[in-house]
Coordinates of C-alpha atoms and ligand atoms in Angstrom, one line a residue:
M1 CA -4.0 -27.9 8.6
D2 CA -3.3 -24.2 8.4
T3 CA -5.7 -22.4 10.6
K4 CA -4.3 -18.9 10.1
P5 CA -6.8 -16.5 8.4
S6 CA -5.6 -15.4 5.0
F7 CA -5.1 -11.9 4.1
Y8 CA -4.4 -10.6 0.3
I9 CA -3.4 -7.1 -0.4
T10 CA -2.3 -5.7 -3.5
T11 CA -1.0 -2.3 -5.0
P12 CA -1.6 -1.3 -8.4
I13 CA 0.8 -2.7 -11.0
Y14 CA 3.0 0.4 -12.0
Y15 CA 3.5 1.7 -15.5
V16 CA 7.2 1.1 -16.6
N17 CA 7.2 4.3 -18.7
A18 CA 9.3 5.8 -15.8
E19 CA 11.1 5.2 -12.7
P20 CA 9.3 4.8 -9.3
H21 CA 8.3 8.1 -7.7
L22 CA 6.9 9.2 -4.4
G23 CA 3.4 8.7 -5.5
T24 CA 3.9 5.0 -6.5
A25 CA 6.0 4.6 -3.4
Y26 CA 3.2 5.9 -1.2
T27 CA 0.7 3.2 -2.2
T28 CA 3.3 0.7 -1.8
I29 CA 4.6 1.8 1.6
A30 CA 0.9 1.9 2.9
A31 CA 0.2 -1.6 1.6
D32 CA 3.5 -2.8 3.1
A33 CA 2.5 -1.3 6.6
L34 CA -0.6 -3.3 6.6
A35 CA 0.8 -6.3 5.3
R36 CA 3.4 -6.3 8.0
Y37 CA 0.7 -5.6 10.7
R38 CA -1.4 -8.3 9.5
R39 CA 1.6 -10.7 9.7
M40 CA 2.1 -9.7 13.3
T41 CA -1.7 -10.3 14.0
G42 CA -1.2 -13.9 12.8
H43 CA -2.6 -13.8 9.4
E44 CA -1.1 -15.6 6.4
V45 CA -0.4 -12.6 4.2
F46 CA 0.1 -12.5 0.5
F47 CA 1.1 -8.9 -0.5
L48 CA 1.4 -8.7 -4.1
T49 CA 2.9 -5.7 -6.2
G50 CA 4.3 -5.6 -9.8
L51 CA 4.5 -3.9 -13.1
D52 CA 2.1 -3.1 -16.0
E53 CA 4.5 -3.4 -19.0
H54 CA 2.2 -3.7 -22.0
G55 CA 0.2 -1.2 -24.1
Q56 CA 0.8 1.8 -26.3
K57 CA 2.3 4.2 -23.8
I58 CA 5.0 1.7 -22.8
A59 CA 5.6 0.8 -26.5
Q60 CA 6.0 4.6 -27.3
A61 CA 8.4 5.1 -24.3
A62 CA 10.5 2.2 -25.7
Q63 CA 10.3 3.6 -29.0
A64 CA 11.5 6.9 -27.7
A65 CA 14.3 5.4 -26.0
G66 CA 15.2 3.5 -29.3
M67 CA 14.7 0.1 -27.6
D68 CA 12.4 -2.7 -28.4
P69 CA 9.7 -2.9 -25.8
Q70 CA 10.8 -6.0 -24.0
S71 CA 14.4 -4.6 -23.7
W72 CA 12.9 -1.4 -22.4
V73 CA 10.7 -3.0 -19.6
D74 CA 13.6 -5.1 -18.7
S75 CA 15.7 -2.1 -18.2
I76 CA 13.2 -0.5 -16.0
A77 CA 11.9 -3.4 -13.7
P78 CA 15.1 -3.5 -11.7
K79 CA 14.6 0.3 -10.8
F80 CA 11.4 -0.7 -9.2
L81 CA 12.8 -3.8 -7.3
D82 CA 15.8 -1.7 -6.3
T83 CA 13.5 0.9 -4.9
W84 CA 11.2 -1.4 -3.1
R85 CA 14.2 -3.0 -1.5
M86 CA 15.4 0.4 -0.4
L87 CA 12.1 1.2 1.1
E88 CA 12.1 -2.2 3.1
I89 CA 8.9 -3.5 1.0
S90 CA 7.9 -6.9 2.1
N91 CA 6.0 -8.2 -0.9
D92 CA 5.6 -12.0 -1.3
D93 CA 5.4 -11.8 -5.0
F94 CA 6.2 -9.3 -7.8
I95 CA 4.3 -9.8 -11.1
R96 CA 5.4 -8.5 -14.6
T97 CA 2.6 -8.7 -17.1
T98 CA 5.2 -10.0 -19.6
E99 CA 5.6 -13.0 -17.8
P100 CA 4.4 -16.3 -19.2
R101 CA 2.4 -17.0 -16.1
H102 CA 0.4 -13.8 -16.6
T103 CA 0.0 -14.1 -20.4
R104 CA -1.4 -17.6 -19.9
G105 CA -3.9 -16.5 -17.4
V106 CA -5.0 -13.5 -19.5
Q107 CA -5.6 -16.0 -22.2
A108 CA -7.4 -18.4 -20.1
F109 CA -9.7 -15.6 -19.0
W110 CA -10.5 -14.6 -22.6
Q111 CA -11.5 -18.4 -23.2
E112 CA -13.8 -18.1 -20.4
L113 CA -15.7 -15.1 -21.5
Y114 CA -15.7 -16.2 -25.0
R115 CA -17.4 -19.7 -23.8
R116 CA -19.9 -17.6 -21.6
G117 CA -20.9 -15.4 -24.5
E118 CA -19.8 -12.1 -22.6
I119 CA -17.8 -10.8 -25.7
Y120 CA -18.5 -10.0 -29.2
Q121 CA -16.8 -8.4 -32.1
G122 CA -17.6 -4.9 -33.1
H123 CA -16.2 -1.6 -34.3
Y124 CA -14.9 1.2 -32.2
E125 CA -14.8 4.6 -33.0
G126 CA -13.8 7.3 -30.6
W127 CA -11.0 9.0 -28.6
Y128 CA -8.1 7.5 -26.7
C129 CA -5.8 9.0 -24.2
V130 CA -2.4 7.3 -24.4
P131 CA -0.8 8.4 -21.2
D132 CA -4.1 7.3 -19.2
E133 CA -4.7 4.1 -21.6
T134 CA -8.4 5.3 -21.5
Y135 CA -11.1 5.5 -24.1
W136 CA -13.2 8.7 -24.1
S137 CA -16.5 9.7 -25.9
E138 CA -16.6 13.0 -27.9
E139 CA -18.9 14.4 -25.1
E140 CA -16.5 13.4 -22.3
L141 CA -13.4 15.5 -23.7
V142 CA -12.9 18.7 -22.2
D143 CA -11.7 21.4 -24.7
G144 CA -10.8 18.6 -27.0
K145 CA -8.5 17.1 -24.4
C146 CA -8.5 14.0 -21.9
P147 CA -10.8 15.0 -19.1
Q148 CA -8.4 13.2 -16.7
C149 CA -5.0 14.4 -17.3
G150 CA -5.7 17.4 -19.8
R151 CA -3.4 16.0 -22.5
D152 CA -4.1 15.3 -26.3
V153 CA -6.2 12.4 -27.2
Q154 CA -6.2 10.3 -30.5
F155 CA -9.0 9.2 -32.7
V156 CA -9.2 5.6 -32.9
R157 CA -11.2 3.5 -35.5
E158 CA -10.7 -0.2 -35.1
D159 CA -12.4 -3.4 -35.3
N160 CA -12.3 -4.7 -31.8
W161 CA -13.8 -7.3 -29.4
F162 CA -16.1 -5.9 -26.8
F163 CA -17.2 -6.8 -23.2
R164 CA -21.0 -6.6 -22.6
L165 CA -20.1 -4.2 -19.6
S166 CA -23.6 -2.5 -20.2
A167 CA -25.3 -5.5 -19.1
Y168 CA -23.8 -5.3 -15.6
Q169 CA -25.2 -1.8 -14.4
E170 CA -27.9 -3.3 -12.3
R171 CA -25.9 -6.1 -11.1
L172 CA -22.9 -3.8 -10.0
L173 CA -25.4 -1.5 -8.2
E174 CA -26.9 -4.5 -6.4
F175 CA -23.4 -5.6 -5.5
Y176 CA -22.3 -2.4 -4.1
E177 CA -25.4 -2.2 -2.1
R178 CA -25.1 -5.6 -0.7
R179 CA -21.6 -5.3 0.4
E180 CA -22.8 -2.1 2.1
A181 CA -25.3 -3.8 3.9
E182 CA -23.0 -6.5 5.0
G183 CA -21.1 -3.8 6.7
R184 CA -18.0 -4.2 4.5
P185 CA -18.3 -1.6 1.6
F186 CA -16.6 -2.7 -1.6
I187 CA -15.5 0.9 -2.5
Q188 CA -13.7 3.0 0.1
P189 CA -13.7 5.7 1.4
E190 CA -17.5 6.8 1.3
T191 CA -16.6 9.9 -1.1
R192 CA -15.4 7.5 -3.8
R193 CA -18.2 5.0 -3.3
N194 CA -20.7 8.0 -4.1
E195 CA -18.6 9.0 -7.2
V196 CA -18.6 5.4 -8.6
V197 CA -22.3 4.7 -7.8
S198 CA -23.3 7.9 -9.5
F199 CA -21.1 7.0 -12.5
V200 CA -22.7 3.6 -12.8
K201 CA -26.3 4.9 -12.5
G202 CA -25.5 7.3 -15.5
G203 CA -25.2 4.1 -17.7
L204 CA -22.5 1.8 -18.9
K205 CA -21.3 1.3 -22.5
D206 CA -19.9 -1.9 -23.7
L207 CA -16.0 -1.8 -23.6
S208 CA -13.7 -2.3 -26.2
I209 CA -11.1 -4.9 -24.8
S210 CA -8.8 -5.7 -27.7
R211 CA -6.5 -3.4 -29.9
T212 CA -5.4 -4.0 -33.5
T213 CA -3.4 -1.1 -34.4
F214 CA -0.2 -2.1 -32.4
S215 CA 1.0 -5.5 -31.1
W216 CA 2.7 -4.9 -27.7
G217 CA 0.2 -6.7 -25.7
V218 CA -1.2 -10.2 -24.7
P219 CA -2.6 -11.7 -28.1
L220 CA -6.1 -13.2 -28.1
P221 CA -6.1 -17.0 -28.1
F222 CA -8.7 -17.1 -30.9
A223 CA -7.8 -13.9 -32.7
P224 CA -3.9 -13.4 -32.4
D225 CA -4.0 -10.3 -34.6
H226 CA -5.6 -8.6 -31.6
V227 CA -3.9 -7.8 -28.5
T228 CA -5.6 -7.3 -25.0
Y229 CA -6.7 -3.8 -23.9
V230 CA -3.9 -2.9 -21.4
W231 CA -6.3 -2.2 -18.6
I232 CA -8.0 -5.9 -18.8
D233 CA -4.6 -7.3 -19.2
A234 CA -3.4 -5.2 -16.0
L235 CA -6.4 -5.8 -13.9
L236 CA -6.0 -9.5 -14.3
N237 CA -2.6 -9.5 -12.5
Y238 CA -4.5 -9.8 -9.2
I239 CA -5.8 -13.4 -10.0
T240 CA -2.9 -14.5 -12.5
A241 CA -0.4 -13.9 -9.6
L242 CA -2.3 -16.5 -7.8
G243 CA -2.1 -18.9 -10.5
Y244 CA -5.4 -18.3 -12.4
G245 CA -5.2 -20.2 -15.7
S246 CA -2.7 -22.6 -14.5
D247 CA -3.0 -26.1 -13.1
D248 CA -1.9 -25.0 -9.8
R249 CA -5.1 -23.2 -8.1
A250 CA -3.8 -23.6 -4.4
K251 CA -3.0 -20.0 -4.0
F252 CA -6.1 -18.9 -5.7
E253 CA -8.3 -20.9 -3.4
R254 CA -6.3 -19.8 -0.4
F255 CA -6.2 -16.1 -1.0
W256 CA -9.0 -15.0 -3.5
P257 CA -11.2 -12.8 -3.0
A258 CA -8.5 -10.2 -2.2
D259 CA -9.1 -8.3 1.0
Y260 CA -7.7 -4.9 -0.3
H261 CA -6.8 -3.5 -3.5
F262 CA -5.2 -0.2 -2.6
V263 CA -5.3 2.2 -5.7
G264 CA -5.0 6.0 -6.3
K265 CA -8.3 7.9 -6.7
D266 CA -7.5 8.2 -10.5
I267 CA -8.0 4.5 -11.1
I268 CA -11.1 3.7 -9.3
R269 CA -13.5 3.2 -12.2
F270 CA -11.2 0.5 -13.7
H271 CA -11.1 -1.1 -10.2
C272 CA -14.6 -0.4 -9.0
V273 CA -16.7 -0.9 -12.3
I274 CA -14.8 -2.7 -14.8
W275 CA -12.8 -5.1 -12.7
P276 CA -15.9 -6.4 -10.6
A277 CA -18.0 -7.0 -13.9
M278 CA -15.2 -8.8 -15.5
L279 CA -15.0 -11.1 -12.5
M280 CA -18.8 -11.6 -12.4
A281 CA -18.8 -12.3 -16.2
A282 CA -16.2 -15.2 -15.6
G283 CA -18.1 -16.4 -12.5
I284 CA -15.4 -15.2 -10.1
E285 CA -16.2 -13.5 -6.8
P286 CA -15.2 -9.9 -6.8
P287 CA -12.6 -8.5 -4.1
K288 CA -13.7 -7.6 -0.8
T289 CA -12.6 -3.9 -0.7
V290 CA -11.0 -1.3 -3.1
F291 CA -9.4 1.5 -1.2
A292 CA -8.6 4.5 -3.2
H293 CA -6.2 7.0 -1.5
G294 CA -5.7 10.5 -2.5
F295 CA -2.8 12.3 -4.1
L296 CA 0.3 13.6 -2.7
L297 CA 0.4 17.3 -3.6
A298 CA 3.7 19.4 -3.7
K299 CA 2.9 23.0 -3.4
G300 CA -0.8 22.3 -4.2
E301 CA -0.3 20.3 -7.4
K302 CA -0.3 16.6 -8.0
M303 CA 3.0 15.2 -8.4
S304 CA 3.9 14.3 -11.9
K305 CA 6.8 14.1 -14.3
S306 CA 5.0 16.5 -16.8
K307 CA 4.6 19.0 -13.9
G308 CA 8.3 18.8 -13.0
N309 CA 7.5 18.6 -9.2
V310 CA 8.8 15.2 -8.4
Q311 CA 11.5 14.2 -5.8
T312 CA 12.9 10.9 -5.8
P313 CA 12.4 8.3 -3.0
A314 CA 16.1 7.8 -3.0
S315 CA 17.0 11.5 -2.3
L316 CA 14.5 11.6 0.8
V317 CA 15.7 8.3 2.0
E318 CA 19.2 9.5 1.9
K319 CA 18.5 12.5 3.9
F320 CA 15.8 11.0 6.4
G321 CA 16.5 7.3 6.3
V322 CA 14.0 4.8 5.1
D323 CA 12.0 4.5 8.4
A324 CA 11.5 8.2 8.7
Y325 CA 10.4 8.4 5.1
R326 CA 7.8 5.7 5.7
Y327 CA 6.6 7.3 9.0
Y328 CA 6.2 10.7 7.3
F329 CA 3.8 9.8 4.5
L330 CA 1.8 7.7 6.8
R331 CA 1.5 10.1 9.8
D332 CA 1.2 13.3 7.9
V333 CA -1.1 12.4 5.0
V334 CA -4.7 11.3 6.1
F335 CA -4.8 8.0 4.0
G336 CA -7.9 8.4 1.7
Q337 CA -7.6 12.2 1.3
D338 CA -5.1 14.3 -0.7
G339 CA -2.2 15.5 1.3
S340 CA 0.3 18.2 0.7
I341 CA 3.9 17.3 1.4
S342 CA 6.8 19.5 1.9
M343 CA 10.4 19.4 3.1
E344 CA 9.5 21.8 6.0
S345 CA 6.8 19.4 7.4
M346 CA 9.0 16.4 6.9
V347 CA 11.8 18.0 8.9
Q348 CA 9.4 19.0 11.5
R349 CA 8.1 15.6 11.9
Y350 CA 11.4 14.1 12.0
N351 CA 12.8 16.2 14.6
G352 CA 9.6 16.3 16.7
D353 CA 8.2 12.8 16.7
L354 CA 11.2 10.7 15.8
A355 CA 14.4 12.6 17.2
N356 CA 12.8 14.0 20.3
D357 CA 9.9 11.6 21.2
W358 CA 11.2 8.2 20.1
G359 CA 14.9 8.4 19.3
N360 CA 15.6 10.4 22.8
L361 CA 13.5 8.0 24.8
V362 CA 15.4 5.0 23.8
S363 CA 18.8 6.6 24.2
R364 CA 18.2 8.1 27.6
L365 CA 16.7 4.6 28.7
L366 CA 19.6 2.5 27.4
N367 CA 22.0 5.0 29.0
M368 CA 20.4 5.0 32.3
T369 CA 20.2 1.0 32.1
E370 CA 23.9 1.0 31.7
K371 CA 24.9 3.6 34.2
Y372 CA 22.4 2.6 37.2
L373 CA 21.8 -1.2 36.3
G374 CA 25.0 -2.5 34.8
G375 CA 23.5 -2.6 31.5
R376 CA 21.0 -5.5 32.3
T377 CA 17.2 -5.4 32.0
P378 CA 15.7 -5.2 35.7
A379 CA 13.0 -7.4 36.9
A380 CA 9.3 -6.3 37.0
P381 CA 8.6 -4.2 40.0
E382 CA 6.3 -5.7 42.5
H383 CA 4.5 -3.7 45.1
T384 CA 5.9 -0.4 44.4
E385 CA 4.2 2.9 43.5
E386 CA 5.8 2.6 40.0
A387 CA 3.7 -0.5 39.4
E388 CA 0.8 1.9 39.5
S389 CA 1.7 4.4 36.8
E390 CA -0.2 5.1 34.1
L391 CA 2.0 3.4 31.6
P392 CA 0.5 -0.2 31.9
A393 CA -3.0 1.3 31.2
I394 CA -1.9 3.2 28.3
A395 CA -0.2 0.2 26.9
G396 CA -3.1 -1.9 27.5
A397 CA -5.2 0.0 25.6
L398 CA -3.0 0.6 22.5
P399 CA -3.6 -2.9 20.8
G400 CA -7.4 -2.0 20.6
R401 CA -6.9 1.4 19.5
Y402 CA -4.2 0.3 16.8
E403 CA -6.5 -2.4 15.7
A404 CA -9.5 -0.1 15.4
A405 CA -7.3 2.4 13.4
M406 CA -6.1 -0.1 11.1
Q407 CA -9.4 -1.5 10.2
R408 CA -10.2 1.9 9.1
L409 CA -6.9 2.2 7.4
D410 CA -6.3 5.3 9.4
Y411 CA -2.6 5.0 9.7
A412 CA -2.3 8.4 11.2
A413 CA -4.4 7.3 14.3
A414 CA -2.6 4.1 14.5
L415 CA 0.6 6.0 14.9
E416 CA -1.1 8.6 17.2
A417 CA -2.0 5.8 19.6
T418 CA 1.5 4.6 19.6
W419 CA 2.8 8.1 20.4
D420 CA 0.6 8.3 23.3
L421 CA 2.5 5.6 24.8
I422 CA 5.9 7.0 23.9
K423 CA 4.9 10.6 25.1
A424 CA 3.6 9.1 28.3
A425 CA 7.0 7.2 29.0
N426 CA 8.9 10.5 28.4
R427 CA 6.7 12.1 30.9
Y428 CA 7.0 9.3 33.2
I429 CA 10.9 9.6 33.2
E430 CA 10.6 13.2 33.8
T431 CA 8.4 13.2 36.6
Q432 CA 9.9 9.8 38.3
A433 CA 13.4 11.3 37.8
P434 CA 15.2 7.9 38.3
W435 CA 18.6 9.9 38.7
N436 CA 17.4 11.2 42.0
A437 CA 16.5 8.0 43.3
A438 CA 20.2 6.8 42.2
K439 CA 21.6 9.8 43.7
S440 CA 19.8 8.6 47.1
G441 CA 21.0 5.1 46.7
D442 CA 17.4 4.0 46.2
E443 CA 18.2 1.0 43.7
V444 CA 14.7 -0.8 44.1
R445 CA 13.1 2.4 42.9
V446 CA 15.6 3.0 39.9
A447 CA 15.0 -0.4 38.9
A448 CA 11.2 -0.2 39.0
I449 CA 11.1 3.2 37.2
L450 CA 13.4 1.9 34.4
Y451 CA 11.6 -1.3 34.2
N452 CA 8.4 0.3 33.4
A453 CA 9.9 2.7 30.9
L454 CA 11.7 0.1 29.0
E455 CA 8.7 -2.0 29.0
A456 CA 6.7 0.9 27.4
V457 CA 9.6 1.1 24.9
R458 CA 9.5 -2.7 24.1
I459 CA 5.7 -2.3 23.5
A460 CA 6.0 0.9 21.5
A461 CA 8.5 -0.5 19.2
L462 CA 6.2 -3.6 18.4
F463 CA 3.6 -1.2 17.2
C464 CA 6.0 1.1 15.3
A465 CA 7.2 -2.1 13.6
P466 CA 4.7 -2.1 10.6
V467 CA 5.6 1.2 9.6
M468 CA 9.2 1.6 10.9
P469 CA 10.6 -2.1 10.7
K470 CA 14.3 -1.3 10.7
T471 CA 14.1 1.0 13.8
S472 CA 12.0 -1.3 15.7
A473 CA 14.2 -4.3 14.9
E474 CA 17.2 -2.1 16.1
V475 CA 15.3 -1.3 19.5
W476 CA 14.5 -4.7 20.2
R477 CA 18.2 -5.7 19.4
R478 CA 19.4 -3.1 21.8
L479 CA 16.9 -4.4 24.5
G480 CA 18.4 -8.0 24.0
L481 CA 15.2 -9.1 22.4
G482 CA 14.4 -11.2 19.5
D483 CA 13.5 -10.0 15.9
V484 CA 10.4 -7.8 16.2
T485 CA 9.7 -8.3 12.5
A486 CA 9.1 -12.0 13.2
V487 CA 6.4 -11.6 15.8
R488 CA 3.3 -13.3 14.8
D489 CA 1.2 -13.0 17.9
L490 CA 1.0 -9.4 18.6
A491 CA -1.5 -9.4 21.3
S492 CA 0.4 -11.8 23.6
E493 CA 3.8 -10.0 22.8
A494 CA 2.2 -6.7 23.8
A495 CA 1.0 -7.6 27.2
W496 CA 2.4 -5.7 29.9
G497 CA 5.2 -7.3 31.8
G498 CA 6.7 -9.3 28.9
L499 CA 10.2 -7.7 29.3
P500 CA 12.5 -10.5 30.7
A501 CA 15.0 -9.5 33.4
G502 CA 18.6 -9.7 33.0
L503 CA 18.9 -9.1 29.4
A504 CA 22.1 -7.4 28.3
V505 CA 21.2 -4.0 26.6
T506 CA 23.4 -2.1 24.3
K507 CA 23.5 1.6 23.7
G508 CA 24.0 2.6 20.1
E509 CA 24.1 5.7 17.7
P510 CA 21.1 7.9 18.0
L511 CA 18.2 6.3 16.1
F512 CA 17.2 9.7 14.5
P513 CA 20.0 12.3 14.6
R514 CA 18.7 15.7 14.6
I515 CA 18.4 17.5 11.3
Y516 CA 19.3 21.3 11.8
E517 CA 18.4 22.7 8.3
E518 CA 15.2 24.1 6.6
Ligands
MSP601 N1 -0.7 0.8 -14.6 C1 -1.8 1.5 -13.8 C2 -2.4 0.6 -12.8 C3 -2.8 -0.8 -13.2 S1 -3.5 -1.6 -11.7 C4 -4.4 -2.9 -12.5 C5 -1.4 2.9 -13.5 N2 0.0 2.8 -13.0 S2 0.7 4.3 -12.5 O1 2.1 3.9 -12.4 O2 0.3 5.4 -13.4 O3 0.0 4.7 -11.2 C6 -0.1 3.8 -10.1 C7 -0.7 4.4 -9.0 O4 0.1 5.3 -8.5 C8 -2.1 5.1 -9.2 O5 -2.9 4.6 -8.3 C9 -1.7 6.5 -9.0 O6 -2.9 7.1 -8.4 C10 -0.7 6.5 -8.1 N3 0.0 7.8 -8.0 C11 0.7 8.4 -9.1 N4 1.0 9.6 -8.7 C12 0.6 10.0 -7.5 C13 0.6 11.0 -6.7 N5 1.2 12.1 -6.8 N6 0.3 10.9 -5.4 C14 -0.4 9.6 -5.0 N7 -0.4 8.5 -5.8 C15 -0.4 8.9 -7.1 O7 -2.2 3.6 -13.1

């Protein structure tokens, strides 16, 4: 029997009207780091990402490219897969909403809402923003434009199916309160929670959830001239990927409700209002937490294709390497807040934290191990003064600090805690100066100092691994240890004194060669 706790984490499924960019990569990297960390803490993780392939916006993008929609989405999907591979994303599944398993699940969901009397036929008249795939009322428009993205809206007049969202106002408010009282708020961070609560208190209208003026979507099982409103279609990916609507419900039973949906702050109403109401209507428990992160800002503006301030993940990975890329966004931007990014700050983080602190520490130690100890890891020191250095204490506090930070999704704090150990190891080498002990022929002392510092490196690499899996794997390989990304019992691996004696270490190229420009 499987006794591992389960952990289900998702990213939004991305629109395939464009290629992956820094914004979509950001959510995906953050989710990946948490998924990797939870695997290391012994959870059975299901990490889902995928693509949102239906709707008017995609149909229009296909048309503009002179392609039929399916060929268009098929041509874009590999670009996402390639980008996620380049960024070392460890997703367990990749769902595309044009897949039969998804269509089947969406149709099963419609049948369920129909059976429960949660939907009815009506007429919609109002505004629609195609880029955001969002309905707006006349009063919500700002100067006649979409209040969200500022672009043109179109007037829609259609006979549609409606979901009784208005009936869920009180139930949603009670639900948010209950989750908060239980100590696991449904909406995080708190600013977003307040925003959603006041929106719901303002009153909810029934929602048009089918469209008839175009056909690129999932047809309603009982009204095939209607296709599913793309947001309803998209949200359902979180359960169709687990087999909802199929005969095999094992994954659904195991992983639902999701532990975390990671989303950008622009799509919280869909995830925090419509989604839990839909699930309640179908008798399904809502997810545990929706966490909304902020926007990456380049020169103070949200990065977007229309603003032309987009850099590609590939160009940054080429310059900095994948791990430095992942590190930068999780270290320099507070997860949950908007964050300014720039080439200058990226170079600074790279040279300071990675090249100087981490990369240098590793190279120096491996060089000294080779030079003074014949390239073999020493045995743990016994009753020497080195055994009483501050390193074991700092390393001992790290698992708890890291876990507490990750509970809050404070990646920056988790990395900072790891850097406390890395910096302490650098200080230790400076103050203990093993080269002096070597000069005076004190081999016992040299071995003791190097043991302590190497052990700090071994442990630091463990805690770097969720964010920088390639470098950590390389550090462990150079130390003669096994595959750090396969660690499943972080707590015991992180215990001080785990470095075996006599391992053959290998020197190598600098992990983060300094960058001299900008
Ligand atoms: N397809 C919908 C999501 C459906 S989920 C059931 C969608 N897709 S998207 O491709 O437009 O955006 C996906 C996510 O990327 C959003 O959460 C959005 O906030 C995020 N980002 C897009 N640009 C961003 C930044 N500049 N910065 C950070 N994240 C931003 O919405």
